Structures are given as structure tokens and as C-alpha cells.
mmCIF file of C-alpha atoms in Angstrom:
data_model
loop_
_atom_site.group_PDB
_atom_site.id
_atom_site.type_symbol
_atom_site.label_atom_id
_atom_site.label_comp_id
_atom_site.label_asym_id
_atom_site.label_seq_id
_atom_site.Cartn_x
_atom_site.Cartn_y
_atom_site.Cartn_z
ATOM 1 C CA UNK A 1 0.000 0.000 0.000
ATOM 2 C CA UNK A 2 1.512 3.341 -1.041
ATOM 3 C CA UNK A 3 1.965 6.261 1.340
ATOM 4 C CA UNK A 4 -0.815 8.285 -0.327
ATOM 5 C CA UNK A 5 -3.231 5.363 -0.055
ATOM 6 C CA UNK A 6 -2.435 4.984 3.669
ATOM 7 C CA UNK A 7 -3.816 8.419 4.453
ATOM 8 C CA UNK A 8 -7.066 8.220 2.535
ATOM 9 C CA UNK A 9 -10.353 8.565 4.331
ATOM 10 C CA UNK A 10 -11.244 4.956 3.589
ATOM 11 C CA UNK A 11 -7.991 3.603 5.014
ATOM 12 C CA UNK A 12 -8.051 5.712 8.168
ATOM 13 C CA UNK A 13 -11.707 5.613 9.154
ATOM 14 C CA UNK A 14 -13.598 2.907 7.289
ATOM 15 C CA UNK A 15 -11.418 -0.139 7.876
ATOM 16 C CA UNK A 16 -9.508 -1.458 10.852
ATOM 17 C CA UNK A 17 -6.842 -3.157 8.699
ATOM 18 C CA UNK A 18 -3.277 -1.910 8.543
ATOM 19 C CA UNK A 19 -0.957 0.023 10.837
ATOM 20 C CA UNK A 20 -0.391 3.726 11.466
ATOM 21 C CA UNK A 21 2.055 5.834 13.434
ATOM 22 C CA UNK A 22 1.491 8.207 16.330
ATOM 23 C CA UNK A 23 1.249 11.354 14.222
ATOM 24 C CA UNK A 24 -1.316 9.801 11.867
ATOM 25 C CA UNK A 25 -3.348 8.624 14.848
ATOM 26 C CA UNK A 26 -3.335 12.161 16.305
ATOM 27 C CA UNK A 27 -4.235 13.671 12.891
ATOM 28 C CA UNK A 28 -7.260 11.373 12.770
ATOM 29 C CA UNK A 29 -8.282 11.534 16.439
ATOM 30 C CA UNK A 30 -8.155 15.312 16.920
ATOM 31 C CA UNK A 31 -10.757 16.117 14.220
ATOM 32 C CA UNK A 32 -13.032 13.350 15.522
ATOM 33 C CA UNK A 33 -12.716 14.747 19.044
ATOM 34 C CA UNK A 34 -13.431 18.289 17.853
ATOM 35 C CA UNK A 35 -16.540 17.074 16.009
ATOM 36 C CA UNK A 36 -17.771 15.268 19.123
ATOM 37 C CA UNK A 37 -17.111 18.237 21.430
ATOM 38 C CA UNK A 38 -18.728 20.785 19.093
ATOM 39 C CA UNK A 39 -21.731 18.495 18.614
ATOM 40 C CA UNK A 40 -22.057 18.069 22.374
ATOM 41 C CA UNK A 41 -21.879 21.834 22.960
ATOM 42 C CA UNK A 42 -24.647 22.394 20.415
ATOM 43 C CA UNK A 43 -26.758 19.745 22.157
ATOM 44 C CA UNK A 44 -26.169 21.414 25.538
ATOM 45 C CA UNK A 45 -27.494 24.645 24.045
ATOM 46 C CA UNK A 46 -30.535 22.925 22.499
ATOM 47 C CA UNK A 47 -31.284 20.519 25.352
ATOM 48 C CA UNK A 48 -33.580 22.906 27.310
ATOM 49 C CA UNK A 49 -35.882 23.074 24.272
ATOM 50 C CA UNK A 50 -36.324 19.292 24.368
ATOM 51 C CA UNK A 51 -38.389 19.608 27.553
ATOM 52 C CA UNK A 52 -41.825 20.403 26.169
ATOM 53 C CA UNK A 53 -44.783 21.008 28.478
ATOM 54 C CA UNK A 54 -48.001 20.974 26.483
ATOM 55 C CA UNK A 55 -49.866 22.641 29.340
ATOM 56 C CA UNK A 56 -47.759 25.779 28.902
ATOM 57 C CA UNK A 57 -46.573 25.693 25.279
ATOM 58 C CA UNK A 58 -48.119 25.226 21.873
ATOM 59 C CA UNK A 59 -48.246 21.737 20.390
ATOM 60 C CA UNK A 60 -45.785 22.436 17.575
ATOM 61 C CA UNK A 61 -42.960 24.444 19.088
ATOM 62 C CA UNK A 62 -40.300 25.131 16.418
ATOM 63 C CA UNK A 63 -37.373 25.033 18.859
ATOM 64 C CA UNK A 64 -38.534 21.686 20.254
ATOM 65 C CA UNK A 65 -38.733 20.270 16.736
ATOM 66 C CA UNK A 66 -35.248 21.642 16.030
ATOM 67 C CA UNK A 67 -33.879 20.152 19.274
ATOM 68 C CA UNK A 68 -35.201 16.672 18.512
ATOM 69 C CA UNK A 69 -34.150 16.816 14.850
ATOM 70 C CA UNK A 70 -30.661 17.770 15.986
ATOM 71 C CA UNK A 71 -30.667 14.991 18.601
ATOM 72 C CA UNK A 72 -31.363 12.393 15.911
ATOM 73 C CA UNK A 73 -28.510 13.699 13.746
ATOM 74 C CA UNK A 74 -26.208 14.016 16.755
ATOM 75 C CA UNK A 75 -26.859 10.427 17.894
ATOM 76 C CA UNK A 76 -26.093 9.154 14.391
ATOM 77 C CA UNK A 77 -22.912 11.278 14.247
ATOM 78 C CA UNK A 78 -21.733 9.994 17.648
ATOM 79 C CA UNK A 79 -22.072 6.400 16.470
ATOM 80 C CA UNK A 80 -20.157 7.169 13.268
ATOM 81 C CA UNK A 81 -17.437 8.978 15.244
ATOM 82 C CA UNK A 82 -17.125 5.980 17.584
ATOM 83 C CA UNK A 83 -16.766 3.603 14.626
ATOM 84 C CA UNK A 84 -14.170 5.839 12.974
ATOM 85 C CA UNK A 85 -12.218 6.102 16.235
ATOM 86 C CA UNK A 86 -12.294 2.325 16.641
ATOM 87 C CA UNK A 87 -10.944 1.789 13.119
ATOM 88 C CA UNK A 88 -8.227 4.394 13.601
ATOM 89 C CA UNK A 89 -7.188 3.052 17.003
ATOM 90 C CA UNK A 90 -7.202 -0.593 15.876
ATOM 91 C CA UNK A 91 -4.483 0.248 13.358
ATOM 92 C CA UNK A 92 -2.456 2.026 16.021
ATOM 93 C CA UNK A 93 -2.818 -0.806 18.565
ATOM 94 C CA UNK A 94 -1.649 -3.240 15.888
ATOM 95 C CA UNK A 95 1.417 -1.052 15.253
ATOM 96 C CA UNK A 96 2.071 -1.084 19.008
ATOM 97 C CA UNK A 97 2.068 -4.893 19.008
ATOM 98 C CA UNK A 98 -1.170 -5.110 20.966
ATOM 99 C CA UNK A 99 -4.483 -6.759 20.032
ATOM 100 C CA UNK A 100 -6.534 -4.518 17.742
ATOM 101 C CA UNK A 101 -9.628 -5.383 19.781
ATOM 102 C CA UNK A 102 -8.389 -3.052 22.552
ATOM 103 C CA UNK A 103 -9.451 -0.206 20.269
ATOM 104 C CA UNK A 104 -13.049 -0.781 21.328
ATOM 105 C CA UNK A 105 -12.453 0.087 24.980
ATOM 106 C CA UNK A 106 -12.303 3.856 24.521
ATOM 107 C CA UNK A 107 -15.417 4.376 22.346
ATOM 108 C CA UNK A 108 -17.355 1.765 24.327
ATOM 109 C CA UNK A 109 -16.469 3.373 27.663
ATOM 110 C CA UNK A 110 -17.590 6.776 26.381
ATOM 111 C CA UNK A 111 -20.866 5.462 24.951
ATOM 112 C CA UNK A 112 -21.797 3.346 27.992
ATOM 113 C CA UNK A 113 -20.535 5.938 30.486
ATOM 114 C CA UNK A 114 -22.380 8.787 28.796
ATOM 115 C CA UNK A 115 -25.567 6.742 28.686
ATOM 116 C CA UNK A 116 -25.210 5.943 32.397
ATOM 117 C CA UNK A 117 -24.641 9.599 33.256
ATOM 118 C CA UNK A 118 -27.738 10.525 31.228
ATOM 119 C CA UNK A 119 -29.730 7.791 32.997
ATOM 120 C CA UNK A 120 -28.720 8.598 36.609
ATOM 121 C CA UNK A 121 -31.148 11.521 37.158
ATOM 122 C CA UNK A 122 -33.918 9.530 35.460
ATOM 123 C CA UNK A 123 -33.292 6.257 37.320
ATOM 124 C CA UNK A 124 -35.352 6.974 40.449
ATOM 125 C CA UNK A 125 -32.309 6.119 42.588
ATOM 126 C CA UNK A 126 -31.623 2.744 40.966
ATOM 127 C CA UNK A 127 -28.238 4.294 40.139
ATOM 128 C CA UNK A 128 -27.023 6.466 43.020
ATOM 129 C CA UNK A 129 -25.899 10.044 42.363
ATOM 130 C CA UNK A 130 -22.391 9.287 43.628
ATOM 131 C CA UNK A 131 -21.877 6.911 40.694
ATOM 132 C CA UNK A 132 -21.621 9.791 38.181
ATOM 133 C CA UNK A 133 -18.190 11.003 39.383
ATOM 134 C CA UNK A 134 -16.985 7.387 39.490
ATOM 135 C CA UNK A 135 -18.136 6.854 35.903
ATOM 136 C CA UNK A 136 -16.489 10.105 34.777
ATOM 137 C CA UNK A 137 -13.249 9.063 36.530
ATOM 138 C CA UNK A 138 -13.289 5.684 34.773
ATOM 139 C CA UNK A 139 -13.991 7.278 31.388
ATOM 140 C CA UNK A 140 -11.152 9.761 31.981
ATOM 141 C CA UNK A 141 -8.769 6.967 32.977
ATOM 142 C CA UNK A 142 -9.580 5.007 29.803
ATOM 143 C CA UNK A 143 -9.160 8.164 27.678
ATOM 144 C CA UNK A 144 -5.769 8.950 29.260
ATOM 145 C CA UNK A 145 -4.562 5.379 28.870
ATOM 146 C CA UNK A 146 -5.693 5.412 25.232
ATOM 147 C CA UNK A 147 -3.939 8.737 24.528
ATOM 148 C CA UNK A 148 -0.692 7.586 26.158
ATOM 149 C CA UNK A 149 -0.727 4.121 24.607
ATOM 150 C CA UNK A 150 -1.555 5.292 21.086
ATOM 151 C CA UNK A 151 -0.353 8.866 20.935
ATOM 152 C CA UNK A 152 2.806 8.920 23.054
ATOM 153 C CA UNK A 153 4.459 5.495 23.124
ATOM 154 C CA UNK A 154 6.558 4.237 20.205
ATOM 155 C CA UNK A 155 5.725 1.358 17.889
ATOM 156 C CA UNK A 156 6.954 -2.064 18.867
ATOM 157 C CA UNK A 157 9.129 -3.814 16.284
ATOM 158 C CA UNK A 158 7.481 -6.608 14.326
ATOM 159 C CA UNK A 159 8.667 -10.035 15.407
#
């Protein structure tokens, strides 16, 4: 595979085959992270409009429709970002001499952890409030480990 082919969108994000270096992993991960953070900030701005009380508001509130339309697009984008990050990280783990399946830990921890944090206030105390900081700490630990393992440490020589 030529050097130009290695850096195509298909190679980086749509397949988990191959190997990449630290700098390529960072060049792929940073834009994905920026997309996720910007999308989350937009959702935080729109989230209050998702609470719609028919007793006080009209049936078809334009901002509520916009909030839910955005939520559908945002959920789809988050899943695509997670898949792209998995594919990118699998290549980097392989270059590090580790199993490519470890690439699933980071996106999975963020998806499950974020869902748990969303669920805690709605769980009627089936998940205690103190579990949110524990979940955030675990997600942060996985993110730091992932960044160090894939973005800081050198490749291991092929045996």
C-alpha cells in the first residue's frame, strides 16, 4: 500500500486493517474529538428546548422540533465517530504490538458511560448520584490510557 493510499479517508476511518504511526493517529483523532465536542456543545445549548410542556406551550414548538431533529442527527454522528475512532485506534494498537480489539475500549467506555450519566437523574435512585463522578473518573482513565498508549508510546518492532 503506497503512502498516499495509507492516508485516505477509507484507510483511516472505514477499515480497521493496517498500521499507522502516532502522528497519523493524532491527525485522525483530533478532528473526531473536535466534532464530538462541538456536537455536544450544540446539544447542551438545544437541550432545554427538548423539555416540552403541552400545558404551557403550543403543540408544535419550532425550537422543540429543532432540538429533537438535531438529537437524531447528533446520535447518528456519535455512532459514526465511535466507529471511525475504533478503526483508527485498531491500526495504532496493531502497530504497538497489541491486540486490535483493545481499540473498542475507549469508544465503548464513552458510549456506555455517557448513557449511564444521562440515565442517573432519570433512574429513580436505581443508580445512586455518587456513581456519576466514578463513571467520569473511569472514562477519563480510559481516555488517558488510550492517549498515552496510542499517541505517546513508540511502535513495537514486528517479530
